Amino acid sequence: MRVTGVDGAIVAQHWLSAFAPKIRPKLSQFMCDHARSDDGAKIRPFPFQSDMADAFTDPETSQVSVRKSSRIGYSTILQSFVAWRIKYDPARTLIYQPTIDDAEKFSRDDLDPVLQWPVVRSVAQFKPRHSDNQIRAKRYKGGWIQIKGANSPKEFRRVTSDDVFLEECDGYPWASKEEGDPARLAYKRNLTSPRRFSAAGSTPKVKGFSRIDSMFEQGSQEYRYVPCPDCGHMQTLVFGDGTGPGIRWEPKENPTRAWYQCENGCEISEAEKPWMDENGEWRAHNPGAFPRHRSFHIWAAYSQHPGAAWLEIAREFMEVRKDPNLLRTFVNQVLGEAWAERGEAPEWQRLYDRREKTMRLGTPPAWAGLLIGAADVQRGGGGRIDMDIWAFGAGKRRAFVERVEVFGPIADKRTWSKLDQEVARTWESEDGRQLRLARVAVDSGDGENTMEVYQWARRHPGFAMAVKGRESIAAQQAIGSPTWQDVTVNGRKLKRGVRLWNIGTSMLKMELYGQLGLEKPVDGDEYPDGYIYLPDGLGDEWIKQLVAEELRFVKLRNGGVRREWHKVRDRNEALDNAIYARAVSVSLGIDQWKPKQWARAMGEHVVPKGAPADEPNADAPAERTATLPTKPKAERRVKQRRDNPYTSRRR
């Protein structure tokens, strides 16, 4: 049959077009045409987003891994790809979230708005309260979407898909009971699909145990290179350390201006960022994996969102730089990098070289408000008690003063009498003040010297503190509430004879190593809060003891990970004493002291309750002793509550 005329030609054209291959746009173009924000406005992807998005629709790419920070728009790319799938290439899609609760939240807040885009509704209708539109299961013609939680083993069973997406995979549990790693289980869900595609996007967490880090290394390892507007040099953006390329700002403490320092020394303004991104390109550091497995690293400095401006990044860093926990969040969420635990022991040689030339052993600094002693008891070698004296001041500063060694058998009372004489001493500060110990902590946790320590602490209640370290890494408390322990005296057991204080050693070691990592200021800059001062004349042996342990990760049989502290040297008395002295300072509440309280501590000499009396010296000048104000007689008739010597501010 012959078709003639204009109408016949139109019919023939439509008939032939049905057999023509569908034109599938790149995902970046699809986003420009159809993607919508929450308020309905069109989304225009940034250039770095466009190249990442096009990898999702590249037929030669079967896996995409994105190691990212926040504020770079990865979720928008994933949502747009789901819409692209529904429109042009229906498929069976699995999306894994860290937990089932996260899966339901993702479905309601992120996926449901996408399903209402006009381009999606032109081919599929997701009606409310319909069996094809459940919270975690969506079905449409030719395909379906399921959102699952990685924290449940049953979420990996009896399901086969074409697409598998891992959202925030570093937040998945380390093992799904006896079945293995959830990320690997998820990727096995599409092994039998002839057109399988997998993608993972996550903020990395801990170095060495980051899934997205491993996936990035296995892929093409692509970094975004951008040109300098002045010299044209192509480079990756880095945060920097203030000495080379990176983000710079001024003034130092409260930045009001920020810029980027080029590798060639050019000063780049924030206003140049759009031009740099427009002329940038992704470069693979592992081209052997390209294009089969494309992996990208991107962080907040590339984003053009106002919240990711270089000035905002600088301000955020200045706010968190002194707190290791907050700094970890900055490294993960802003830099898009895995956090390397600062539990590794700082190099002892660096600490030895940075000793304060203006400080002398045995002399507390002028800013010292109180002295705290911490003692470690050793039976070996005939018996020895190593006591370290630490000075504490405002701004969480602390300085080592000196080590006092008492030799003699631990079971001999004369050895402890020598310790009485040492703790009763006075130390003259740099500004001429006479200081005495506010508290002394003695380690009782070795099991060999426990009763001797208890007896000595019982003789000095309110001054001597028997302490014991807790090994639990999860203990997030510097010092716990005391518990009463029985004491044997002259063959007779005394119930509730002495109080024992439990110390959260792990968190205090993390704090100590983080503070030891602070750099010594130069060019007259102020010392940072939490700085630890080591006086000139301090030997290398003591410094080696101070960093005698390191934090290691131990994999468990069930796939989980436990962090443990391991000794790297035989002797660690300095480390233990530093931890115990810091715990005592926390118990005294000095972290919350106001300037007025520090001024009082530095201006008055108080003999702590329970401290051994010093030997009188007729030649020595009279010491100043703080006199507490007396109460009126009418008030003294009322029975007053007795002060707790460990929580009261009265020293």
XYZ file of C-alpha atoms in Angstrom:
651
model
C 0.000 0.000 0.000
C 1.324 3.397 -1.005
C 0.835 6.430 1.239
C 0.571 9.718 -0.564
C -0.017 13.333 0.302
C 1.020 15.513 3.194
C -0.967 13.593 5.786
C 0.626 10.367 4.692
C 4.088 11.831 5.071
C 3.284 12.946 8.639
C 2.004 9.485 9.519
C 5.116 7.891 8.077
C 7.364 10.260 10.014
C 5.699 9.405 13.331
C 5.798 5.686 12.512
C 9.507 5.762 11.755
C 10.279 7.882 14.854
C 8.925 5.104 17.047
C 11.852 2.928 15.943
C 14.483 5.646 16.292
C 16.775 5.390 19.371
C 15.808 7.663 22.246
C 18.062 10.656 22.749
C 19.168 10.603 26.374
C 20.688 13.886 27.505
C 23.656 14.061 29.797
C 22.718 14.371 33.442
C 24.181 17.879 33.680
C 21.887 19.071 30.871
C 18.955 17.256 32.433
C 19.624 19.072 35.718
C 19.666 22.456 33.984
C 16.347 21.715 32.248
C 14.364 19.849 34.881
C 15.929 19.803 38.368
C 14.125 21.835 40.999
C 15.009 23.048 44.472
C 12.633 22.796 47.415
C 11.048 26.153 46.541
C 10.461 25.096 42.924
C 13.290 27.159 41.411
C 15.451 25.684 38.666
C 18.834 24.287 39.659
C 21.922 25.271 37.712
C 24.808 22.952 38.601
C 28.277 24.351 39.146
C 30.888 23.271 36.583
C 32.543 20.825 38.984
C 29.109 19.291 39.654
C 28.361 18.959 35.927
C 31.391 16.779 35.236
C 30.594 14.558 38.220
C 26.956 14.271 37.164
C 27.835 13.262 33.592
C 29.774 10.276 34.954
C 26.432 8.861 36.163
C 25.055 8.705 32.610
C 28.272 7.683 30.856
C 27.646 4.173 29.444
C 31.334 3.300 29.898
C 31.238 4.037 33.648
C 29.888 1.312 35.906
C 30.917 2.750 39.290
C 31.235 6.241 40.764
C 32.749 7.036 44.180
C 32.682 10.543 45.636
C 34.789 11.426 48.692
C 33.307 14.726 49.675
C 32.659 17.392 52.246
C 29.282 18.918 52.929
C 27.942 21.846 50.872
C 28.994 20.482 47.465
C 25.588 19.281 46.161
C 26.177 15.541 45.780
C 22.671 14.711 47.012
C 21.209 16.912 44.273
C 23.158 14.917 41.669
C 21.835 11.625 43.036
C 18.246 12.875 43.174
C 18.487 14.158 39.604
C 19.829 10.810 38.404
C 16.852 9.016 39.959
C 14.538 11.363 38.023
C 16.610 10.810 34.847
C 16.219 7.052 35.299
C 12.446 7.283 35.609
C 12.178 9.475 32.531
C 14.618 7.859 30.119
C 15.798 4.490 31.386
C 13.591 2.754 34.010
C 15.538 0.419 36.262
C 15.482 -1.405 39.571
C 17.134 0.974 42.039
C 18.369 0.316 45.584
C 19.371 3.210 47.847
C 21.068 2.318 51.124
C 21.094 4.744 54.048
C 23.026 4.193 57.332
C 19.870 3.250 59.279
C 16.233 2.471 58.593
C 15.271 5.769 60.236
C 17.604 7.563 57.810
C 15.982 5.661 54.949
C 12.508 6.854 55.899
C 13.711 10.419 56.360
C 15.442 10.348 52.962
C 12.260 9.079 51.334
C 10.049 11.791 52.824
C 12.403 14.771 52.668
C 14.595 14.090 49.609
C 12.961 11.569 47.287
C 9.249 12.466 47.449
C 9.819 16.070 46.230
C 11.779 14.698 43.237
C 8.896 12.415 42.287
C 6.721 15.517 41.923
C 8.977 17.214 39.378
C 7.060 17.857 36.141
C 9.503 15.763 34.113
C 8.848 12.776 36.401
C 5.081 13.234 36.489
C 5.039 13.244 32.671
C 5.814 9.507 32.716
C 4.884 8.290 36.227
C 2.316 9.217 38.843
C 3.111 8.561 42.512
C -0.242 8.932 44.218
C -0.573 9.324 47.995
C -1.735 6.260 49.943
C -1.251 4.012 46.917
C 0.282 0.549 47.116
C 2.904 1.585 44.543
C 3.949 4.569 46.641
C 5.064 3.327 50.050
C 7.518 5.113 52.301
C 10.497 2.917 51.404
C 9.272 1.323 48.171
C 8.200 3.157 44.993
C 7.015 1.334 41.879
C 6.546 2.764 38.381
C 6.236 1.391 34.850
C 9.377 -0.539 34.017
C 11.161 -0.103 37.336
C 11.083 0.487 41.077
C 12.959 2.258 43.875
C 13.644 0.794 47.301
C 15.269 2.686 50.177
C 16.871 0.467 52.821
C 18.853 0.768 56.045
C 22.328 -0.729 56.232
C 21.914 -1.558 59.922
C 19.619 -4.535 59.334
C 20.850 -7.848 57.793
C 17.466 -8.605 56.216
C 17.790 -5.487 54.043
C 20.381 -7.330 51.917
C 18.342 -10.471 51.245
C 16.007 -11.547 48.447
C 16.496 -8.464 46.295
C 18.240 -7.971 42.936
C 18.668 -4.588 41.309
C 20.314 -2.708 38.452
C 21.450 0.332 40.457
C 22.943 0.364 43.959
C 23.557 3.692 45.686
C 25.400 3.946 49.018
C 24.619 7.130 50.911
C 27.082 8.136 53.675
C 28.609 4.655 53.689
C 31.189 5.642 56.333
C 28.263 5.799 58.732
C 27.292 2.151 58.153
C 27.930 -0.362 60.945
C 31.196 -2.242 60.544
C 29.513 -5.613 60.241
C 25.991 -6.869 59.690
C 26.172 -9.477 62.435
C 27.753 -12.603 60.929
C 27.084 -11.639 57.312
C 29.948 -9.198 56.717
C 30.482 -5.610 55.646
C 27.200 -3.879 54.663
C 28.796 -1.950 51.792
C 30.078 -5.135 50.158
C 26.758 -6.872 50.732
C 24.952 -3.978 49.057
C 27.192 -4.015 45.984
C 26.431 -7.721 45.492
C 22.758 -6.915 44.911
C 23.331 -6.006 41.244
C 26.013 -8.523 40.234
C 23.632 -10.381 37.900
C 22.287 -7.259 36.192
C 23.427 -6.822 32.544
C 23.495 -3.034 32.997
C 24.559 -2.668 36.583
C 25.639 0.693 37.969
C 26.915 1.490 41.474
C 27.642 4.792 43.191
C 28.787 5.819 46.665
C 29.060 9.275 48.153
C 30.145 9.938 51.705
C 31.987 12.216 54.053
C 35.025 10.264 55.288
C 35.466 9.628 59.004
C 38.513 7.849 60.475
C 41.731 7.406 58.535
C 42.457 3.757 57.815
C 38.853 2.714 58.462
C 37.013 4.803 55.890
C 35.045 2.953 53.214
C 34.849 5.957 50.916
C 38.623 6.414 51.261
C 39.158 2.839 50.060
C 36.711 3.261 47.168
C 38.375 6.517 46.142
C 41.800 4.854 46.070
C 40.460 1.987 43.950
C 38.975 4.398 41.389
C 40.439 6.993 39.051
C 41.319 9.370 41.945
C 40.227 12.559 40.215
C 40.959 15.970 41.716
C 39.630 19.325 40.521
C 42.363 21.508 39.005
C 41.595 25.200 38.554
C 43.687 27.988 36.994
C 45.094 30.999 38.809
C 43.502 34.179 37.367
C 46.869 35.973 37.460
C 49.476 33.449 36.304
C 47.255 30.729 34.824
C 48.934 27.953 36.847
C 46.654 24.888 37.223
C 46.401 23.622 40.791
C 44.121 21.916 43.291
C 42.671 23.983 46.118
C 43.990 23.074 49.573
C 43.328 24.472 53.027
C 47.045 24.893 53.688
C 49.069 25.501 56.830
C 49.748 29.222 56.465
C 53.197 28.786 54.943
C 52.422 27.734 51.353
C 49.381 27.633 49.079
C 45.999 27.661 50.770
C 43.338 29.852 52.338
C 44.710 32.906 54.157
C 42.869 35.424 56.310
C 43.262 38.504 58.457
C 43.141 39.453 61.229
C 44.193 36.153 62.727
C 41.702 35.760 65.582
C 38.546 37.317 64.098
C 38.905 37.199 60.298
C 37.190 39.873 58.247
C 38.962 39.162 54.945
C 40.077 35.932 53.280
C 41.793 35.053 50.027
C 43.563 32.123 48.391
C 47.341 31.964 48.078
C 48.385 30.512 44.696
C 51.281 28.030 44.452
C 53.204 30.805 42.708
C 52.398 33.345 45.423
C 49.517 35.157 43.668
C 46.712 36.485 45.873
C 43.343 35.235 44.553
C 40.094 36.928 45.520
C 36.900 35.026 46.331
C 35.226 36.810 43.410
C 37.454 34.824 41.028
C 36.115 31.453 42.189
C 33.315 31.137 39.520
C 35.797 31.874 36.712
C 38.292 29.392 38.127
C 35.672 26.636 38.327
C 34.377 27.410 34.816
C 37.884 26.899 33.433
C 38.794 23.994 35.693
C 39.058 20.307 34.868
C 39.120 16.934 36.595
C 42.454 15.116 36.400
C 42.824 11.426 37.210
C 45.770 10.412 39.394
C 44.976 6.754 38.684
C 44.071 6.773 34.983
C 44.108 2.979 34.795
C 40.673 2.864 36.446
C 39.194 5.466 34.074
C 36.412 5.386 32.880
C 35.205 2.097 34.410
C 35.423 3.339 38.002
C 35.526 7.103 38.380
C 36.292 8.437 41.844
C 36.243 12.110 42.813
C 37.506 14.157 45.749
C 35.816 17.504 46.336
C 35.677 19.824 49.355
C 33.932 23.002 50.430
C 36.469 25.503 49.026
C 35.220 24.775 45.474
C 31.563 25.404 46.314
C 29.986 28.736 45.424
C 27.372 28.523 48.174
C 27.617 31.533 50.546
C 28.145 29.188 53.492
C 31.250 27.764 51.804
C 32.998 31.088 51.174
C 36.693 31.112 52.034
C 36.045 33.643 54.788
C 33.415 31.376 56.358
C 35.802 28.416 56.211
C 38.512 30.484 57.927
C 36.126 31.610 60.662
C 34.933 28.072 61.256
C 38.497 26.832 61.582
C 39.383 29.526 64.110
C 36.369 28.529 66.202
C 37.248 24.827 66.380
C 41.047 24.682 66.133
C 41.605 24.275 69.892
C 39.117 21.448 70.422
C 40.145 18.071 68.907
C 36.531 16.862 68.752
C 35.321 19.970 66.925
C 38.413 19.985 64.717
C 37.617 16.433 63.665
C 34.211 17.567 62.431
C 35.884 20.384 60.493
C 38.291 17.959 58.800
C 35.463 15.585 57.853
C 32.688 18.005 56.932
C 34.660 20.940 55.476
C 37.890 19.466 54.108
C 36.291 16.183 53.043
C 39.207 14.244 54.524
C 39.416 11.316 56.905
C 40.435 12.200 60.435
C 43.828 10.872 61.467
C 43.517 10.206 65.198
C 45.846 12.497 67.112
C 46.445 9.637 69.533
C 49.741 8.838 67.876
C 52.590 9.783 70.173
C 54.126 13.160 69.269
C 57.770 12.997 68.350
C 59.826 13.285 71.531
C 62.674 15.035 69.677
C 60.357 17.876 68.611
C 59.196 18.319 72.207
C 62.792 18.226 73.416
C 63.807 20.940 70.946
C 60.914 23.223 71.813
C 61.687 23.438 75.564
C 61.249 26.904 77.011
C 64.647 28.543 77.360
C 63.270 31.083 79.830
C 61.850 28.475 82.227
C 63.906 26.568 84.798
C 63.307 23.174 86.347
C 61.911 23.473 89.858
C 60.512 26.974 89.351
C 56.791 27.402 88.620
C 56.015 30.055 85.961
C 54.708 33.474 86.952
C 51.223 32.629 85.648
C 50.882 29.501 87.839
C 47.807 29.536 90.042
C 48.210 26.192 91.768
C 50.481 23.164 91.907
C 49.327 19.557 91.681
C 51.426 16.470 92.320
C 50.955 13.017 90.818
C 52.893 9.974 91.962
C 53.567 6.546 90.485
C 54.667 3.744 92.841
C 57.221 1.145 91.688
C 58.360 -1.907 93.667
C 61.182 -2.877 91.302
C 64.793 -1.886 91.946
C 64.347 -1.735 95.699
C 61.267 0.491 95.573
C 60.690 3.986 94.228
C 57.992 6.657 94.155
C 58.154 9.003 91.147
C 56.207 12.202 91.782
C 55.816 14.860 89.091
C 54.850 18.420 89.973
C 52.632 20.285 87.494
C 51.657 23.951 87.511
C 48.253 25.020 86.177
C 47.077 28.430 85.054
C 44.291 30.198 83.188
C 43.511 29.186 79.611
C 44.078 25.476 80.367
C 47.815 26.118 80.416
C 50.037 23.747 82.330
C 53.758 23.499 82.859
C 55.955 20.736 84.174
C 57.873 21.897 87.259
C 60.052 19.001 88.378
C 60.231 15.309 89.200
C 60.686 14.235 92.815
C 62.004 10.716 93.428
C 61.630 8.928 96.776
C 63.623 5.700 97.137
C 62.932 2.889 99.573
C 60.851 -0.262 100.056
C 57.187 0.451 99.395
C 56.120 -1.538 102.445
C 58.410 0.517 104.709
C 56.668 3.384 106.528
C 59.871 5.417 106.375
C 59.561 5.581 102.582
C 56.152 7.177 102.920
C 57.474 9.517 105.595
C 59.998 10.752 103.023
C 57.092 11.373 100.667
C 55.407 13.383 103.450
C 58.428 15.664 103.570
C 58.440 16.139 99.797
C 54.757 17.026 99.487
C 55.085 19.491 102.378
C 57.675 21.566 100.506
C 57.143 24.992 99.029
C 58.149 26.120 95.546
C 59.080 29.690 94.718
C 57.586 30.909 91.451
C 59.308 33.150 88.919
C 57.623 36.186 90.442
C 58.666 35.289 94.015
C 55.456 33.713 95.320
C 55.618 30.716 97.660
C 53.431 27.862 96.381
C 52.479 24.559 97.949
C 50.725 21.552 96.469
C 46.952 21.815 96.326
C 46.431 18.065 95.852
C 48.485 14.923 95.284
C 47.199 11.947 93.284
C 48.789 8.525 93.819
C 48.239 5.617 91.426
C 46.778 2.617 93.230
C 45.772 0.548 90.224
C 48.759 -1.788 89.794
C 47.458 -4.313 92.339
C 50.826 -4.597 94.109
C 50.952 -1.341 96.062
C 47.248 -0.755 96.530
C 47.043 -1.140 100.311
C 50.117 1.028 100.969
C 48.656 3.770 98.760
C 45.296 3.514 100.528
C 46.945 3.841 103.948
C 48.911 6.919 102.912
C 45.864 8.559 101.346
C 43.835 7.822 104.494
C 46.385 9.743 106.576
C 45.851 12.851 104.420
C 42.121 13.030 103.651
C 41.151 15.907 101.389
C 44.735 16.299 100.185
C 45.918 12.898 98.961
C 43.774 11.158 96.342
C 44.077 7.439 95.586
C 43.377 7.110 91.857
C 42.915 4.293 89.365
C 42.840 4.580 85.587
C 39.946 3.208 83.566
C 40.899 1.400 80.374
C 37.542 1.849 78.663
C 38.035 3.962 75.538
C 34.378 4.989 75.727
C 34.770 6.623 79.120
C 34.021 10.256 78.336
C 34.586 11.503 81.866
C 37.909 12.833 83.104
C 37.306 11.826 86.725
C 34.369 9.979 88.199
C 32.725 10.045 91.577
C 34.787 8.419 94.350
C 33.957 5.033 95.817
C 34.733 3.952 99.366
C 37.359 1.218 99.753
C 38.187 -0.908 102.775
C 41.626 -0.445 104.326
C 43.624 -2.823 106.516
C 45.421 -1.044 109.355
C 47.486 -3.018 111.905
C 45.717 -6.229 110.956
C 42.237 -4.709 111.362
C 40.011 -3.977 108.373
C 38.397 -0.570 108.361
C 35.160 -0.357 106.382
C 34.973 2.691 104.100
C 38.546 3.535 104.977
C 39.517 5.599 101.948
C 37.987 7.018 98.802
C 39.147 5.806 95.372
C 38.858 8.047 92.304
C 38.432 6.519 88.836
C 40.216 8.375 86.026
C 39.149 8.397 82.355
C 42.682 7.952 81.059
C 41.847 7.540 77.377
C 40.152 10.883 76.825
C 42.828 12.651 78.895
C 45.587 11.075 76.810
C 43.830 12.233 73.653
C 43.656 15.742 75.096
C 47.296 15.643 76.192
C 48.601 14.515 72.795
C 46.429 17.048 71.028
C 47.863 19.836 73.196
C 51.410 18.564 72.790
C 50.823 18.884 69.051
C 50.236 22.640 69.331
C 53.004 24.571 67.680
C 55.164 26.982 69.634
C 54.287 30.560 68.594
C 56.785 32.661 66.696
C 57.350 36.363 66.138
C 55.961 37.315 69.537
C 52.536 35.728 69.027
C 50.574 34.590 72.064
C 50.716 30.999 73.237
C 47.513 29.102 72.345
C 45.107 27.971 75.049
C 45.980 24.514 76.323
C 49.682 24.866 75.533
C 51.969 22.607 77.578
C 55.218 24.226 78.719
C 58.343 22.111 79.174
C 61.194 23.900 80.985
C 64.789 24.079 79.843
C 66.980 21.451 81.468
C 64.361 18.711 81.165
C 66.033 15.476 80.101
C 65.112 13.369 77.092
C 64.219 10.325 79.238
C 61.315 12.117 80.911
C 60.028 13.395 77.547
C 60.202 9.873 76.113
C 58.110 8.673 79.046
C 55.571 11.419 78.354
C 54.904 10.038 74.844
C 55.412 6.361 75.679
C 52.028 5.197 74.340
C 50.173 5.404 71.054
C 46.602 4.744 69.991
C 46.085 1.768 67.722
C 43.067 0.337 65.964
C 42.393 -3.354 66.495
C 39.938 -5.149 64.232
C 37.546 -7.508 65.963
C 36.423 -10.890 64.665
C 32.931 -9.587 63.977
C 34.317 -6.885 61.673
C 34.179 -4.108 64.229
C 37.046 -1.941 65.425
C 38.342 -1.222 68.917
C 40.833 1.499 69.807
C 43.519 0.589 72.298
C 46.492 2.349 73.850
C 49.792 0.491 73.482
C 53.136 1.207 75.106
C 55.973 1.922 72.696
C 58.529 2.250 75.528
C 58.984 0.385 78.790
C 58.613 3.347 81.123
C 55.548 5.596 80.992
C 55.490 7.161 84.482
C 55.566 10.702 83.098
C 52.515 10.034 80.941
C 50.541 8.489 83.800
C 51.447 11.309 86.172
C 50.517 13.966 83.626
C 47.107 12.322 83.167
C 46.447 12.040 86.898
C 47.487 15.637 87.586
C 45.152 16.853 84.844
C 42.299 14.760 86.265
C 42.814 16.343 89.699
C 42.694 19.796 88.128
C 39.364 18.884 86.530
C 38.040 17.738 89.913
C 38.952 21.152 91.325
C 36.909 22.808 88.582
C 39.695 25.062 87.303
C 38.410 24.872 83.717
C 35.455 26.985 84.841
C 37.396 29.457 86.979
C 36.869 33.106 86.170
C 39.706 35.657 86.050
C 38.773 36.778 89.566
C 39.287 33.261 90.897
C 42.640 32.929 89.155
C 43.686 36.292 90.559
C 42.826 35.122 94.038
C 44.687 31.840 93.519
C 47.799 33.707 92.443
C 47.621 36.302 95.190
C 47.052 34.138 98.250
C 48.916 31.251 99.803
C 46.564 28.623 101.204
C 47.646 25.566 103.172
C 45.435 22.762 101.820
C 43.385 20.858 104.324
C 45.057 17.570 105.246
C 48.472 18.507 103.849
C 51.530 17.519 105.930
C 52.900 20.443 107.930
C 56.177 21.929 106.699
C 59.165 22.021 108.977
C 59.417 25.433 110.709
C 62.353 27.560 109.619
C 63.249 30.567 111.703
C 65.292 32.099 108.899
C 62.529 31.818 106.320
C 60.189 34.764 105.803
C 56.683 34.456 107.147
C 54.273 32.954 104.601
C 51.017 34.580 103.690
C 48.027 32.511 104.634
C 44.572 33.245 103.320
C 42.084 34.016 106.068
C 38.522 33.071 105.321
C 35.984 35.669 106.436
C 34.174 34.830 109.672
C 30.410 34.715 109.786
C 28.301 36.735 112.194
C 27.529 35.059 115.507
C 23.858 34.787 114.651
C 24.692 32.749 111.554
C 27.177 30.536 113.378
C 24.368 29.121 115.558
C 22.879 27.502 112.444
C 24.392 24.153 111.529
C 26.314 24.749 108.345
C 26.694 22.223 105.550
C 30.184 20.818 105.481
C 32.198 21.725 102.348
C 33.251 18.882 100.085
C 37.019 19.402 99.631
C 36.819 18.048 96.069
C 33.962 20.177 94.760
C 34.297 23.326 96.853
C 36.068 26.326 95.377
C 37.523 27.092 98.831
C 41.119 25.933 98.765
